[in-house]
């Protein structure tokens, strides 16, 4: 082999080896931000979060406290002249979401109790809206009872864009750990 060809190959190899060693030993300084940026990029570009509950995984709509967990599905029927004034019990007209709905209208919150052992405990469900001062105003509630099927539902009306709260209370709900507060957002 010609010496004129061998020298550039050796120099290139040495530069690559030195560069790889420097990169490996300094990874703790520049690696984590790069990895985080990479993950954020792919989450935004390729794994665009779904708006509808049916397009999500079970963990996306999971609500938890220290001891309990529920899966929340919100059925939403937007205000329109077609839906005004009457009972709408055809769920095919409802869009499915987690804890964010796009506007005003009728909602049905359906909770699935994830732990089978709590299905015989007393559980109550309340739906609130925040008033202008930030205080909670009760809109609807389901009294305390057991749900052996593991399914609880409550209906409500979202009359303005803003913040609402859905609260599941387990047993006597003496401690914060015995409630799951689920913030609900209406509008953009």
XYZ file of N, CA and C in Angstrom:
564
model
N 0.848 -1.174 0.000
C 0.000 0.000 0.000
C 0.893 1.236 0.000
N 0.478 2.215 -0.679
C 1.234 3.454 -0.824
C 1.169 4.261 0.469
N 2.323 4.798 0.897
C 2.420 5.555 2.127
C 1.599 6.847 2.059
N 1.446 7.423 0.896
C 0.657 8.647 0.743
C -0.823 8.386 1.014
N -1.294 7.201 0.792
C -2.693 6.852 1.084
C -2.871 6.445 2.540
N -1.877 5.828 3.088
C -1.969 5.309 4.441
C -1.980 6.423 5.491
N -1.213 7.472 5.300
C -1.132 8.553 6.276
C -2.490 9.242 6.456
N -3.203 9.639 5.399
C -4.523 10.249 5.629
C -5.504 9.298 6.319
N -5.442 8.014 6.008
C -6.334 7.045 6.661
C -6.007 6.950 8.141
N -4.706 6.912 8.498
C -4.303 6.855 9.906
C -4.698 8.131 10.649
N -4.495 9.280 10.042
C -4.864 10.550 10.677
C -6.377 10.603 10.896
N -7.148 10.213 9.908
C -8.607 10.199 10.037
C -9.037 9.247 11.149
N -8.426 8.081 11.220
C -8.760 7.103 12.266
C -8.446 7.650 13.647
N -7.283 8.310 13.790
C -6.903 8.872 15.085
C -7.874 9.988 15.477
N -8.255 10.843 14.556
C -9.204 11.923 14.843
C -10.547 11.344 15.267
N -11.012 10.318 14.592
C -12.290 9.678 14.939
C -12.212 9.050 16.326
N -11.121 8.329 16.634
C -10.971 7.700 17.954
C -10.901 8.745 19.063
N -10.136 9.806 18.860
C -10.033 10.859 19.872
C -11.400 11.542 20.046
N -12.061 11.840 18.946
C -13.380 12.469 19.017
C -14.395 11.594 19.729
N -14.385 10.306 19.449
C -15.316 9.384 20.110
C -15.036 9.302 21.602
N -13.754 9.265 21.992
C -13.412 9.223 23.420
C -13.820 10.513 24.124
N -13.560 11.656 23.507
C -13.956 12.929 24.101
C -15.482 12.990 24.235
N -16.179 12.565 23.213
C -17.648 12.565 23.260
C -18.152 11.640 24.360
N -17.557 10.467 24.503
C -18.005 9.507 25.516
C -17.752 10.023 26.927
N -16.590 10.616 27.154
C -16.260 11.078 28.499
C -16.963 12.384 28.873
N -17.433 13.139 27.915
C -18.141 14.393 28.223
C -19.653 14.272 28.026
N -20.146 13.072 27.764
C -21.573 12.864 27.494
C -22.453 13.374 28.632
N -21.997 13.226 29.873
C -22.823 13.654 31.013
C -23.097 15.155 30.989
N -22.278 15.930 30.264
C -22.476 17.370 30.180
C -23.414 17.773 29.046
N -23.265 17.181 27.907
C -24.054 17.595 26.746
C -25.139 16.595 26.366
N -25.083 15.375 26.887
C -26.023 14.328 26.494
C -27.456 14.518 26.941
N -27.712 14.740 28.253
C -29.108 14.851 28.704
C -29.913 15.944 28.004
N -29.354 17.160 27.825
C -30.155 18.150 27.088
C -30.442 17.741 25.649
N -29.482 17.080 25.026
C -29.686 16.623 23.653
C -30.762 15.543 23.586
N -30.700 14.603 24.508
C -31.700 13.533 24.547
C -33.089 14.121 24.815
N -33.180 15.081 25.743
C -34.464 15.715 26.045
C -35.010 16.453 24.828
N -34.152 17.179 24.138
C -34.580 17.887 22.923
C -35.068 16.907 21.863
N -34.357 15.823 21.718
C -34.742 14.790 20.747
C -36.119 14.219 21.091
N -36.325 13.877 22.362
C -37.614 13.332 22.788
C -38.746 14.342 22.583
N -38.504 15.595 22.950
C -39.515 16.626 22.772
C -39.864 16.814 21.301
N -38.859 16.786 20.458
C -39.092 16.946 19.018
C -40.016 15.846 18.501
N -39.742 14.608 18.841
C -40.558 13.503 18.331
C -41.950 13.491 18.924
N -42.072 13.896 20.177
C -43.404 13.963 20.778
C -44.262 15.006 20.087
N -43.676 16.150 19.738
C -44.432 17.212 19.072
C -44.740 16.872 17.628
N -43.764 16.364 16.914
C -43.910 16.182 15.472
C -44.639 14.902 15.092
N -44.224 13.804 15.675
C -44.779 12.523 15.236
C -45.880 12.002 16.144
N -45.738 12.214 17.419
C -46.714 11.686 18.367
C -47.606 12.802 18.859
N -48.196 13.534 17.943
C -49.064 14.649 18.295
C -50.175 14.153 19.218
N -50.340 14.810 20.373
C -51.345 14.311 21.308
C -52.748 14.358 20.708
N -53.473 13.308 20.942
C -54.837 13.233 20.441
C -55.742 14.074 21.322
N -56.810 14.583 20.757
C -57.762 15.364 21.529
C -58.895 14.496 22.040
N -59.153 13.416 21.383
C -60.272 12.561 21.769
C -59.774 11.408 22.618
N -60.585 11.006 23.591
C -60.184 9.932 24.497
C -59.981 8.619 23.748
N -60.768 8.361 22.730
C -60.627 7.118 21.989
C -59.315 7.003 21.238
N -58.634 8.136 21.033
C -57.357 8.139 20.340
C -56.181 8.055 21.296
N -56.433 7.909 22.572
C -55.379 7.923 23.579
C -55.184 6.536 24.170
N -54.093 6.401 24.892
C -53.889 5.174 25.657
C -54.630 5.306 26.975
N -54.758 4.217 27.700
C -55.506 4.240 28.953
C -54.851 5.173 29.960
N -53.536 5.312 29.936
C -52.864 6.155 30.927
C -53.111 7.634 30.683
N -53.446 8.046 29.469
C -53.675 9.454 29.198
C -54.903 9.998 29.918
N -55.888 9.184 30.163
C -57.115 9.625 30.832
C -57.195 9.093 32.256
N -56.094 8.593 32.775
C -56.068 8.039 34.124
C -55.932 9.161 35.140
N -56.751 9.130 36.170
C -56.715 10.105 37.254
C -56.435 9.333 38.533
N -55.522 9.831 39.366
C -55.112 9.056 40.537
C -55.011 9.924 41.782
N -55.144 9.255 42.928
C -54.771 9.822 44.222
C -53.728 8.860 44.784
N -53.389 9.014 46.055
C -52.392 8.110 46.625
C -52.877 6.666 46.698
N -54.194 6.463 46.847
C -54.718 5.121 47.044
C -55.663 4.630 45.952
N -56.193 5.540 45.154
C -57.231 5.169 44.196
C -56.875 5.662 42.797
N -57.472 5.002 41.810
C -57.310 5.471 40.430
C -58.594 5.197 39.657
N -58.895 6.119 38.752
C -60.072 5.995 37.897
C -59.673 6.371 36.479
N -60.387 5.826 35.535
C -60.207 6.220 34.140
C -61.388 7.099 33.777
N -61.089 8.309 33.286
C -62.125 9.293 32.968
C -62.358 9.342 31.469
N -63.609 9.235 31.080
C -64.013 9.486 29.703
C -65.122 10.529 29.749
N -64.933 11.604 29.000
C -65.924 12.669 28.955
C -66.614 12.634 27.603
N -67.923 12.448 27.622
C -68.725 12.489 26.399
C -69.271 13.903 26.276
N -69.020 14.540 25.146
C -69.335 15.953 24.979
C -70.216 16.156 23.761
N -71.312 16.905 23.949
C -72.210 17.273 22.869
C -72.260 18.790 22.818
N -71.672 19.364 21.792
C -71.565 20.818 21.683
C -72.944 21.452 21.542
N -73.056 22.683 22.047
C -74.279 23.461 21.878
C -74.537 23.690 20.390
N -75.771 23.463 19.984
C -76.177 23.761 18.607
C -77.690 23.845 18.580
N -78.233 24.390 17.517
C -79.685 24.500 17.415
C -80.323 23.113 17.333
N -79.601 22.163 16.781
C -80.117 20.797 16.670
C -80.252 20.126 18.033
N -79.359 20.474 18.971
C -79.333 19.821 20.278
C -80.038 20.623 21.362
N -80.585 21.759 21.048
C -81.145 22.655 22.063
C -82.474 22.149 22.604
N -82.624 22.301 23.914
C -83.913 22.128 24.555
C -84.352 20.741 24.919
N -83.783 19.719 24.404
C -84.291 18.393 24.697
C -83.256 17.483 25.305
N -83.744 16.337 25.733
C -82.852 15.320 26.274
C -82.146 14.655 25.100
N -80.851 14.581 25.184
C -80.091 13.905 24.138
C -79.478 12.661 24.753
N -80.068 11.522 24.464
C -79.558 10.285 25.035
C -78.873 9.395 24.008
N -78.710 9.881 22.803
C -78.028 9.125 21.763
C -76.530 9.412 21.859
N -75.772 8.488 22.454
C -74.344 8.710 22.667
C -73.555 8.792 21.362
N -74.137 8.365 20.260
C -73.422 8.464 18.975
C -73.206 9.924 18.580
N -74.020 10.839 19.111
C -73.858 12.261 18.804
C -72.744 12.910 19.636
N -72.310 12.234 20.686
C -71.322 12.794 21.594
C -69.907 12.492 21.102
N -69.030 13.476 21.231
C -67.602 13.265 20.974
C -66.959 12.823 22.293
N -65.882 12.087 22.207
C -65.256 11.493 23.383
C -63.925 12.192 23.687
N -63.770 12.643 24.942
C -62.573 13.354 25.376
C -62.140 12.850 26.744
N -61.033 13.392 27.227
C -60.587 13.115 28.598
C -61.053 14.250 29.503
N -60.157 15.178 29.842
C -60.509 16.252 30.775
C -60.519 17.632 30.119
N -60.532 17.677 28.809
C -60.610 18.952 28.096
C -61.654 18.826 26.998
N -62.630 19.741 27.001
C -63.645 19.763 25.945
C -63.506 21.068 25.177
N -63.860 21.077 23.899
C -63.566 22.241 23.069
C -64.465 23.452 23.262
N -65.584 23.324 23.947
C -66.481 24.470 24.077
C -67.570 24.215 25.092
N -68.739 24.808 24.846
C -69.865 24.660 25.752
C -70.820 23.595 25.219
N -71.557 22.983 26.140
C -72.517 21.963 25.757
C -72.797 21.001 26.892
N -73.377 19.878 26.528
C -73.715 18.844 27.498
C -72.541 17.884 27.642
N -72.337 17.411 28.872
C -71.272 16.445 29.131
C -71.813 15.291 29.953
N -71.234 14.144 29.706
C -71.454 12.976 30.553
C -70.064 12.487 30.935
N -69.780 12.500 32.234
C -68.500 11.998 32.722
C -68.688 10.545 33.120
N -67.898 9.681 32.551
C -67.953 8.259 32.879
C -66.622 7.865 33.506
N -66.683 7.319 34.708
C -65.477 6.880 35.403
C -65.488 5.373 35.544
N -64.349 4.785 35.304
C -64.144 3.363 35.530
C -63.222 3.227 36.728
N -63.675 2.507 37.746
C -62.845 2.271 38.932
C -61.796 1.237 38.574
N -60.529 1.600 38.703
C -59.457 0.716 38.271
C -59.172 -0.400 39.280
N -59.382 -0.148 40.575
C -59.147 -1.170 41.591
C -60.452 -1.910 41.871
N -60.448 -3.199 41.666
C -61.664 -3.989 41.881
C -62.091 -4.020 43.340
N -61.124 -3.917 44.260
C -61.463 -4.017 45.678
C -62.239 -2.810 46.208
N -62.260 -1.678 45.506
C -63.019 -0.510 45.979
C -64.426 -0.457 45.405
N -64.768 -1.379 44.558
C -66.074 -1.333 43.891
C -67.238 -1.574 44.842
N -66.967 -2.126 46.009
C -68.022 -2.322 47.000
C -68.017 -1.224 48.056
N -67.058 -0.286 47.988
C -67.017 0.853 48.911
C -68.004 1.925 48.455
N -68.348 2.813 49.379
C -69.214 3.933 49.033
C -68.393 4.993 48.295
N -68.923 5.460 47.165
C -68.237 6.457 46.350
C -69.261 7.495 45.916
N -68.901 8.776 46.038
C -69.769 9.847 45.557
C -69.040 10.614 44.470
N -69.807 11.294 43.642
C -69.253 12.033 42.523
C -69.911 13.408 42.498
N -69.106 14.470 42.333
C -69.618 15.842 42.301
C -68.997 16.581 41.131
N -69.791 17.469 40.522
C -69.335 18.287 39.403
C -69.527 19.753 39.766
N -68.446 20.523 39.699
C -68.444 21.927 40.102
C -67.962 22.805 38.956
N -68.306 24.091 39.058
C -67.658 25.083 38.207
C -67.061 26.134 39.121
N -66.004 26.762 38.625
C -65.374 27.851 39.368
C -66.092 29.148 39.006
N -66.498 29.903 40.038
C -67.132 31.192 39.761
C -66.051 32.254 39.517
N -66.468 33.505 39.349
C -65.537 34.586 39.021
C -64.503 34.826 40.121
N -64.841 34.479 41.359
C -63.919 34.675 42.483
C -63.047 33.450 42.738
N -63.242 32.395 41.958
C -62.437 31.181 42.133
C -63.016 30.179 43.103
N -64.223 30.434 43.595
C -64.889 29.502 44.509
C -65.629 28.439 43.704
N -65.787 27.266 44.313
C -66.488 26.173 43.641
C -67.995 26.309 43.825
N -68.717 26.123 42.735
C -70.176 26.147 42.763
C -70.653 24.785 42.276
N -71.415 24.077 43.115
C -71.893 22.734 42.785
C -72.898 22.788 41.638
N -72.668 21.972 40.618
C -73.592 21.875 39.488
C -74.435 20.605 39.552
N -73.815 19.507 39.971
C -74.529 18.229 40.038
C -73.736 17.294 40.935
N -74.447 16.351 41.559
C -73.754 15.351 42.366
C -74.506 14.034 42.348
N -73.754 12.982 42.526
C -74.310 11.638 42.648
C -74.034 11.203 44.081
N -75.083 10.840 44.828
C -74.867 10.494 46.237
C -73.995 9.245 46.398
N -73.496 9.097 47.592
C -72.607 7.988 47.931
C -73.325 6.648 47.838
N -72.728 5.743 47.063
C -73.210 4.363 47.003
C -72.106 3.495 46.405
N -72.300 2.200 46.439
C -71.282 1.303 45.878
C -71.585 1.042 44.403
N -70.544 0.734 43.667
C -70.658 0.499 42.230
C -69.966 -0.828 41.886
N -70.665 -1.959 42.095
C -70.047 -3.258 41.843
C -69.575 -3.448 40.395
N -70.207 -2.752 39.452
C -69.798 -2.865 38.046
C -68.499 -2.110 37.775
N -68.163 -1.181 38.673
C -66.959 -0.385 38.481
C -67.163 0.826 37.598
N -68.394 1.118 37.228
C -68.696 2.256 36.347
C -69.568 3.268 37.087
N -69.165 4.545 37.007
C -69.933 5.650 37.598
C -70.090 6.709 36.516
N -71.259 7.340 36.473
C -71.423 8.434 35.511
C -72.219 9.566 36.154
N -71.973 10.760 35.636
C -72.683 11.947 36.077
C -72.810 12.869 34.870
N -73.963 13.530 34.765
C -74.194 14.443 33.651
C -74.053 15.878 34.120
N -73.819 16.755 33.173
C -73.712 18.160 33.497
C -73.802 19.014 32.255
N -73.827 20.308 32.473
C -73.844 21.268 31.380
C -72.681 22.222 31.591
N -71.910 22.397 30.564
C -70.830 23.382 30.575
C -71.374 24.591 29.843
N -71.656 25.653 30.619
C -72.336 26.817 30.037
C -71.396 27.950 29.634
N -70.129 27.852 30.001
C -69.156 28.858 29.566
C -67.761 28.242 29.513
N -66.918 28.807 28.695
C -65.538 28.346 28.628
C -64.858 28.684 29.948
N -64.039 27.782 30.430
C -63.354 28.033 31.692
C -62.993 26.749 32.399
N -62.875 26.854 33.714
C -62.426 25.732 34.526
C -63.578 25.161 35.351
N -63.584 23.834 35.396
C -64.566 23.068 36.156
C -63.810 22.030 36.970
N -64.513 21.332 37.842
C -63.883 20.309 38.656
C -64.835 19.137 38.824
N -64.316 17.958 38.610
C -65.045 16.717 38.878
C -64.339 16.060 40.050
N -65.096 15.702 41.087
C -64.498 15.133 42.294
C -65.132 13.790 42.609
N -64.281 12.786 42.745
C -64.707 11.466 43.206
C -64.246 11.322 44.649
N -65.176 10.994 45.551
C -64.860 10.842 46.971
C -65.104 9.392 47.377
N -64.098 8.775 47.960
C -64.157 7.374 48.353
C -64.409 7.268 49.849
N -65.387 6.424 50.232
C -65.720 6.247 51.643
C -66.221 7.546 52.238
N -65.734 7.878 53.442
C -66.144 9.121 54.103
C -65.303 10.306 53.642
N -64.285 10.061 52.856
C -63.405 11.101 52.289
C -62.900 12.053 53.359
N -62.373 11.483 54.443
C -61.852 12.297 55.537
C -60.495 12.910 55.194
N -59.744 12.263 54.326
C -58.400 12.721 53.972
C -58.342 13.090 52.498
N -57.336 13.864 52.153
C -57.137 14.247 50.757
C -56.883 13.016 49.879
N -56.258 11.993 50.458
C -55.959 10.769 49.712
C -57.217 9.999 49.321
N -58.348 10.328 49.961
C -59.609 9.631 49.691
C -60.444 10.325 48.617
N -59.876 11.348 47.974
C -60.587 12.023 46.886
C -59.679 12.122 45.665
N -60.300 12.159 44.528
C -59.585 12.422 43.282
C -60.247 13.645 42.670
N -59.491 14.740 42.596
C -59.967 15.960 41.968
C -59.484 15.981 40.523
N -60.434 16.093 39.591
C -60.118 16.061 38.169
C -60.476 17.416 37.558
N -59.485 18.264 37.307
C -59.765 19.541 36.664
C -60.286 19.318 35.237
N -61.358 20.011 34.915
C -61.961 19.930 33.576
C -61.836 21.322 32.950
N -61.345 21.382 31.740
C -61.191 22.656 31.038
C -62.103 22.687 29.840
N -62.832 23.787 29.675
C -63.718 23.957 28.522
C -63.216 25.125 27.680
N -63.147 24.908 26.404
C -62.668 25.948 25.494
C -61.193 25.809 25.256
N -60.653 26.774 24.533
C -59.226 26.711 24.204
C -58.434 27.254 25.291
